[in-house]
CSV table of C-alpha atoms and ligand atoms in Angstrom, one decimal:
chain,number,residue,atom,x,y,z
X,1,MET,CA,-0.1,-0.2,0.0
X,2,THR,CA,1.9,3.3,-0.8
X,3,GLY,CA,0.7,6.8,-2.0
X,4,THR,CA,-0.7,9.6,-0.6
X,5,HIS,CA,-3.9,9.3,-2.7
X,6,ALA,CA,-6.5,8.6,0.2
X,7,PHE,CA,-4.9,11.8,2.1
X,8,GLY,CA,-4.2,14.3,-0.4
X,9,ALA,CA,-0.7,15.3,-1.3
X,10,THR,CA,-1.3,19.2,0.3
X,11,GLU,CA,-1.2,20.6,4.1
X,12,PRO,CA,-3.7,22.4,5.4
X,13,PRO,CA,-2.8,26.0,5.7
X,14,PRO,CA,-2.1,27.8,8.8
X,15,ALA,CA,-5.5,29.6,8.8
X,16,LEU,CA,-7.0,26.7,9.3
X,17,LEU,CA,-5.8,25.3,12.1
X,18,ALA,CA,-5.4,28.6,14.0
X,19,ARG,CA,-7.6,28.4,17.4
X,20,PRO,CA,-10.0,30.0,18.6
X,21,LYS,CA,-11.7,30.1,15.2
X,22,SER,CA,-12.8,33.7,14.7
X,23,ALA,CA,-17.0,34.2,14.3
X,24,ALA,CA,-16.6,35.0,10.4
X,25,ARG,CA,-15.0,31.4,9.9
X,26,HIS,CA,-17.4,29.6,12.3
X,27,LEU,CA,-19.9,31.0,10.3
X,28,TYR,CA,-18.1,29.8,6.9
X,29,ASP,CA,-17.6,26.8,8.0
X,30,LEU,CA,-21.1,26.1,9.4
X,31,VAL,CA,-22.4,27.3,6.2
X,32,GLY,CA,-20.2,24.9,4.3
X,33,ALA,CA,-20.9,22.0,6.4
X,34,PRO,CA,-22.4,19.9,5.0
X,35,LEU,CA,-19.6,20.2,2.0
X,36,ARG,CA,-16.7,19.3,4.3
X,37,LEU,CA,-18.6,17.2,6.7
X,38,ALA,CA,-19.7,14.7,3.8
X,39,LEU,CA,-19.3,15.6,0.0
X,40,LEU,CA,-15.4,16.9,-0.4
X,41,PRO,CA,-12.4,15.5,0.5
X,42,ASP,CA,-10.2,17.4,2.9
X,43,ALA,CA,-8.0,19.2,0.1
X,44,GLY,CA,-11.2,20.1,-1.7
X,45,SER,CA,-12.7,21.7,1.4
X,46,GLU,CA,-9.4,23.7,2.2
X,47,SER,CA,-9.6,25.0,-1.4
X,48,LEU,CA,-12.7,26.6,-0.7
X,49,GLY,CA,-10.9,27.9,2.1
X,50,LEU,CA,-13.3,25.6,5.0
X,51,THR,CA,-11.6,24.2,7.6
X,52,SER,CA,-11.3,20.4,6.7
X,53,LEU,CA,-12.1,17.4,9.1
X,54,ARG,CA,-8.3,16.8,8.8
X,55,ALA,CA,-7.6,20.2,10.1
X,56,GLU,CA,-10.0,20.4,12.7
X,57,ARG,CA,-8.2,17.3,14.2
X,58,MET,CA,-4.6,18.6,13.7
X,59,ALA,CA,-5.6,21.8,15.5
X,60,ALA,CA,-7.0,19.7,18.1
X,61,VAL,CA,-3.9,17.8,18.5
X,62,LEU,CA,-1.3,20.4,17.8
X,63,VAL,CA,-2.0,22.2,20.9
X,64,GLU,CA,-1.6,18.9,23.3
X,65,LEU,CA,1.5,18.0,22.0
X,66,ARG,CA,4.8,18.0,24.2
X,67,GLY,CA,8.4,17.6,23.5
X,68,ARG,CA,9.2,14.4,21.5
X,69,VAL,CA,6.3,13.1,19.5
X,70,LEU,CA,5.2,9.5,18.7
X,71,ASP,CA,2.2,9.4,15.8
X,72,VAL,CA,0.9,6.0,15.9
X,73,GLY,CA,-1.2,5.0,12.3
X,74,ALA,CA,0.1,8.4,11.5
X,75,GLY,CA,-1.2,7.9,7.7
X,76,ASP,CA,0.4,10.2,5.6
X,77,ASN,CA,2.5,11.7,8.7
X,78,LEU,CA,0.6,15.1,8.6
X,79,LEU,CA,0.8,15.7,12.4
X,80,VAL,CA,4.7,15.4,12.5
X,81,ARG,CA,5.3,17.8,9.3
X,82,LEU,CA,2.8,19.9,10.8
X,83,TYR,CA,4.3,19.8,14.4
X,84,ARG,CA,7.2,20.8,12.5
X,85,ARG,CA,6.0,23.7,10.5
X,86,GLU,CA,4.1,25.3,13.2
X,87,ALA,CA,6.4,24.7,16.4
X,88,VAL,CA,7.5,28.0,16.6
X,89,ARG,CA,4.3,30.0,16.0
X,90,LEU,CA,2.5,27.4,18.6
X,91,ARG,CA,5.5,28.0,20.8
X,92,LEU,CA,6.9,24.1,21.0
X,93,ASP,CA,10.5,23.4,20.6
X,94,PRO,CA,11.2,22.8,17.1
X,95,VAL,CA,14.3,20.3,18.3
X,96,ASP,CA,11.6,17.9,20.2
X,97,ALA,CA,9.5,18.4,16.4
X,98,ALA,CA,12.6,17.4,14.5
X,99,ALA,CA,12.9,14.2,16.9
X,100,SER,CA,9.2,13.2,16.3
X,101,VAL,CA,7.8,10.6,14.2
X,102,GLY,CA,5.1,8.8,12.8
X,103,VAL,CA,4.4,4.9,12.4
X,104,ASP,CA,2.0,3.4,10.5
X,105,VAL,CA,1.5,-0.3,9.0
X,106,HIS,CA,0.7,1.0,5.4
X,107,ASP,CA,3.4,3.4,3.5
X,108,TRP,CA,0.9,6.5,2.6
X,109,GLY,CA,4.0,8.4,2.1
X,110,GLY,CA,4.9,11.7,4.0
X,111,GLY,CA,8.5,9.5,5.7
X,112,CYS,CA,6.4,6.9,8.5
X,113,VAL,CA,8.5,4.2,9.7
X,114,ILE,CA,6.6,1.2,8.7
X,115,VAL,CA,6.0,-1.0,11.1
X,116,ARG,CA,4.1,-4.7,11.4
X,117,SER,CA,2.4,-4.2,14.3
X,118,SER,CA,1.7,-1.4,16.9
X,119,ALA,CA,1.7,-3.8,19.8
X,120,ALA,CA,5.4,-4.0,19.4
X,121,LEU,CA,7.3,-0.6,18.2
X,122,PRO,CA,11.2,0.1,17.6
X,123,PHE,CA,11.8,2.3,20.4
X,124,GLY,CA,12.9,1.8,23.8
X,125,ASP,CA,11.1,2.6,27.1
X,126,GLY,CA,10.1,6.1,28.1
X,127,VAL,CA,11.4,7.8,25.3
X,128,PHE,CA,8.7,9.8,24.1
X,129,ASP,CA,6.6,12.9,25.8
X,130,THR,CA,3.4,12.3,24.2
X,131,VAL,CA,2.0,9.2,21.9
X,132,CYS,CA,-1.0,10.1,19.6
X,133,PHE,CA,-3.7,8.2,18.0
X,134,VAL,CA,-5.4,10.5,15.7
X,135,ALA,CA,-8.4,8.9,14.2
X,136,CYS,CA,-6.9,5.5,14.3
X,137,LEU,CA,-7.6,3.3,17.3
X,138,ASN,CA,-10.4,2.0,15.5
X,139,HIS,CA,-8.9,0.9,12.9
X,140,ILE,CA,-5.8,-0.8,14.7
X,141,PRO,CA,-6.9,-4.8,15.5
X,142,GLU,CA,-4.6,-4.9,18.0
X,143,ARG,CA,-5.8,-1.4,19.8
X,144,ALA,CA,-5.3,-2.8,23.5
X,145,ALA,CA,-1.8,-3.7,23.1
X,146,ALA,CA,-0.9,-0.3,21.0
X,147,VAL,CA,-2.2,1.3,24.2
X,148,ARG,CA,-0.3,-0.7,26.4
X,149,GLU,CA,3.3,-0.2,24.2
X,150,ALA,CA,2.4,3.7,24.0
X,151,ALA,CA,2.4,3.2,27.9
X,152,ARG,CA,5.7,1.6,27.7
X,153,LEU,CA,7.1,4.2,25.2
X,154,LEU,CA,6.5,7.2,27.2
X,155,ARG,CA,8.5,8.9,30.0
X,156,PRO,CA,6.5,8.9,33.2
X,157,GLY,CA,3.9,11.8,33.3
X,158,GLY,CA,3.9,11.7,29.4
X,159,ARG,CA,0.6,11.6,27.9
X,160,VAL,CA,-1.1,9.9,25.4
X,161,VAL,CA,-3.3,12.2,22.6
X,162,ALA,CA,-6.1,10.4,21.0
X,163,THR,CA,-9.1,11.3,18.8
X,164,MET,CA,-11.7,9.2,18.0
X,165,ILE,CA,-15.7,8.9,17.0
X,166,GLY,CA,-18.1,6.9,18.4
X,167,ARG,CA,-19.4,4.1,16.5
X,168,VAL,CA,-22.6,5.8,15.2
X,169,VAL,CA,-21.1,8.8,13.9
X,170,GLY,CA,-18.5,6.2,12.1
X,171,VAL,CA,-21.2,4.0,10.6
X,172,VAL,CA,-22.7,6.7,9.1
X,173,GLY,CA,-19.3,8.7,8.4
X,174,HIS,CA,-17.6,5.8,6.3
X,175,LYS,CA,-20.3,5.4,4.4
X,176,LEU,CA,-20.2,9.1,3.3
X,177,TRP,CA,-16.7,9.4,2.9
X,178,TRP,CA,-16.2,8.0,-0.3
X,179,TYR,CA,-12.4,9.3,-0.5
X,180,SER,CA,-11.0,7.6,3.1
X,181,GLU,CA,-8.4,5.6,3.1
X,182,ASP,CA,-9.7,2.6,4.1
X,183,LYS,CA,-11.4,2.4,0.5
X,184,GLN,CA,-8.3,1.7,-0.7
X,185,ARG,CA,-7.1,-1.2,1.0
X,186,GLU,CA,-8.6,-4.6,2.8
X,187,MET,CA,-10.2,-3.7,6.1
X,188,HIS,CA,-9.0,-6.2,8.8
X,189,HIS,CA,-12.2,-8.1,10.4
X,190,GLU,CA,-11.0,-6.2,14.1
X,191,GLU,CA,-11.4,-2.5,12.7
X,192,LYS,CA,-14.6,-0.6,14.1
X,193,TRP,CA,-16.1,2.3,12.1
X,194,GLY,CA,-15.6,4.1,15.6
X,195,LEU,CA,-15.4,3.4,19.3
X,196,ASP,CA,-17.6,4.8,22.2
X,197,GLU,CA,-16.3,7.1,25.2
X,198,ARG,CA,-17.0,3.9,27.1
X,199,GLU,CA,-14.7,2.0,25.0
X,200,MET,CA,-12.0,4.3,24.9
X,201,LEU,CA,-12.0,4.8,28.6
X,202,GLU,CA,-11.9,0.5,29.0
X,203,LEU,CA,-8.4,1.0,26.3
X,204,PHE,CA,-6.5,3.6,28.9
X,205,GLU,CA,-7.5,1.9,32.1
X,206,SER,CA,-6.0,-1.6,30.5
X,207,ALA,CA,-3.2,0.3,30.1
X,208,ASP,CA,-2.9,2.1,33.4
X,209,LEU,CA,-3.2,5.5,32.0
X,210,ALA,CA,-5.1,8.3,33.9
X,211,VAL,CA,-7.9,10.3,31.5
X,212,GLU,CA,-7.2,13.9,32.2
X,213,LYS,CA,-9.8,15.3,29.5
X,214,ILE,CA,-12.0,14.7,27.1
X,215,ASP,CA,-13.6,17.3,24.8
X,216,SER,CA,-15.4,17.7,21.7
X,217,PHE,CA,-15.1,18.7,18.8
X,218,VAL,CA,-16.6,19.4,15.1
X,219,TYR,CA,-20.0,20.0,16.6
X,220,GLY,CA,-19.8,17.5,19.2
X,221,LEU,CA,-19.0,14.7,16.4
X,222,ASN,CA,-15.5,14.0,17.3
X,223,LYS,CA,-14.0,13.7,20.6
X,224,LEU,CA,-10.0,14.4,22.1
X,225,TYR,CA,-9.0,12.4,24.9
X,226,VAL,CA,-5.7,12.8,26.8
X,227,ALA,CA,-4.2,10.3,29.6
X,228,ARG,CA,-1.2,10.2,31.1
X,229,ARG,CA,1.2,7.6,32.4
X,230,ARG,CA,1.0,7.7,36.3
O,1,SAM,C1,-8.2,7.5,9.4
O,1,SAM,S1,-6.5,7.1,9.1
O,1,SAM,C2,-6.0,8.3,10.1
O,1,SAM,C3,-4.5,8.8,9.5
O,1,SAM,C4,-3.7,9.9,10.5
O,1,SAM,N1,-4.1,9.6,11.8
O,1,SAM,C5,-5.0,11.1,10.3
O,1,SAM,O1,-5.4,11.5,11.2
O,1,SAM,O2,-5.2,11.6,9.0
O,1,SAM,C6,-6.1,5.2,9.8
O,1,SAM,C7,-4.7,5.0,10.0
O,1,SAM,O3,-4.7,3.8,10.8
O,1,SAM,C8,-3.6,3.2,9.9
O,1,SAM,N2,-3.7,1.9,10.4
O,1,SAM,C9,-4.5,0.9,10.5
O,1,SAM,N3,-3.9,-0.6,11.0
O,1,SAM,C10,-2.8,-0.2,11.8
O,1,SAM,C11,-2.3,-0.9,13.0
O,1,SAM,N4,-2.1,-2.1,13.0
O,1,SAM,N5,-1.1,0.5,12.9
O,1,SAM,C12,-0.9,1.2,13.0
O,1,SAM,N6,-1.6,2.0,11.9
O,1,SAM,C13,-2.7,1.1,11.2
O,1,SAM,C14,-3.9,3.3,8.4
O,1,SAM,O4,-3.0,2.4,7.6
O,1,SAM,C15,-4.3,4.6,8.7
O,1,SAM,O5,-3.3,5.5,8.1
């Protein structure tokens, strides 16, 4: 599996990542909601100046990044690329951004390290400050082992930052998102369309991670989770 076609070759421009959104941007995004939530791929929304779904989740996660980051299920490595691009504006450390890395089992381009499984990753204990799972835990068949692996890779006090849609939003969304990456590959029987909050909390608990924050974004359709290694 190679190529960026499922993700789009461009990056969301800084204006679409700025938070909080201005009143004008809120209004424009609301008027354009049918286009950006269902009809257009991310790059198409962005070309109309609308905040894409990928820009929404990247903006939610970028402000939570601390130190050296591992992004699991990184797709085209957009988060790490944006971390490097936006580090100065967000007052994050460019050296940490440069040392950050994305991993995925498929090669979508963008410079990820390609791995066989997220249950056993090629890094030492406690070497990351933040481990991210952005829109991917539902797609990772070995998700419980992957979250435990994240806990191993985090320094004490380090944090997991994850986004996830619920099951109902996931079933409806994946019918609408004709461009999503799962259409470009075979689905594993253990993949889910989304994970509910209860399932996410069980995953963190089974890895002995303490949940610190749960926020919603995209009109409550998506959730951000932050959990700390004790
Ligand atoms: C919906 S995409 C999200 C990509 C990226 N995080 C983003 O937000 O744009 C889900 C990703 O999970 C990846 N994936 C599927 N199985 C995986 C596994 N076992 N370990 C790591 N990543 C996996 C897919 O290849 C895909 O890149």
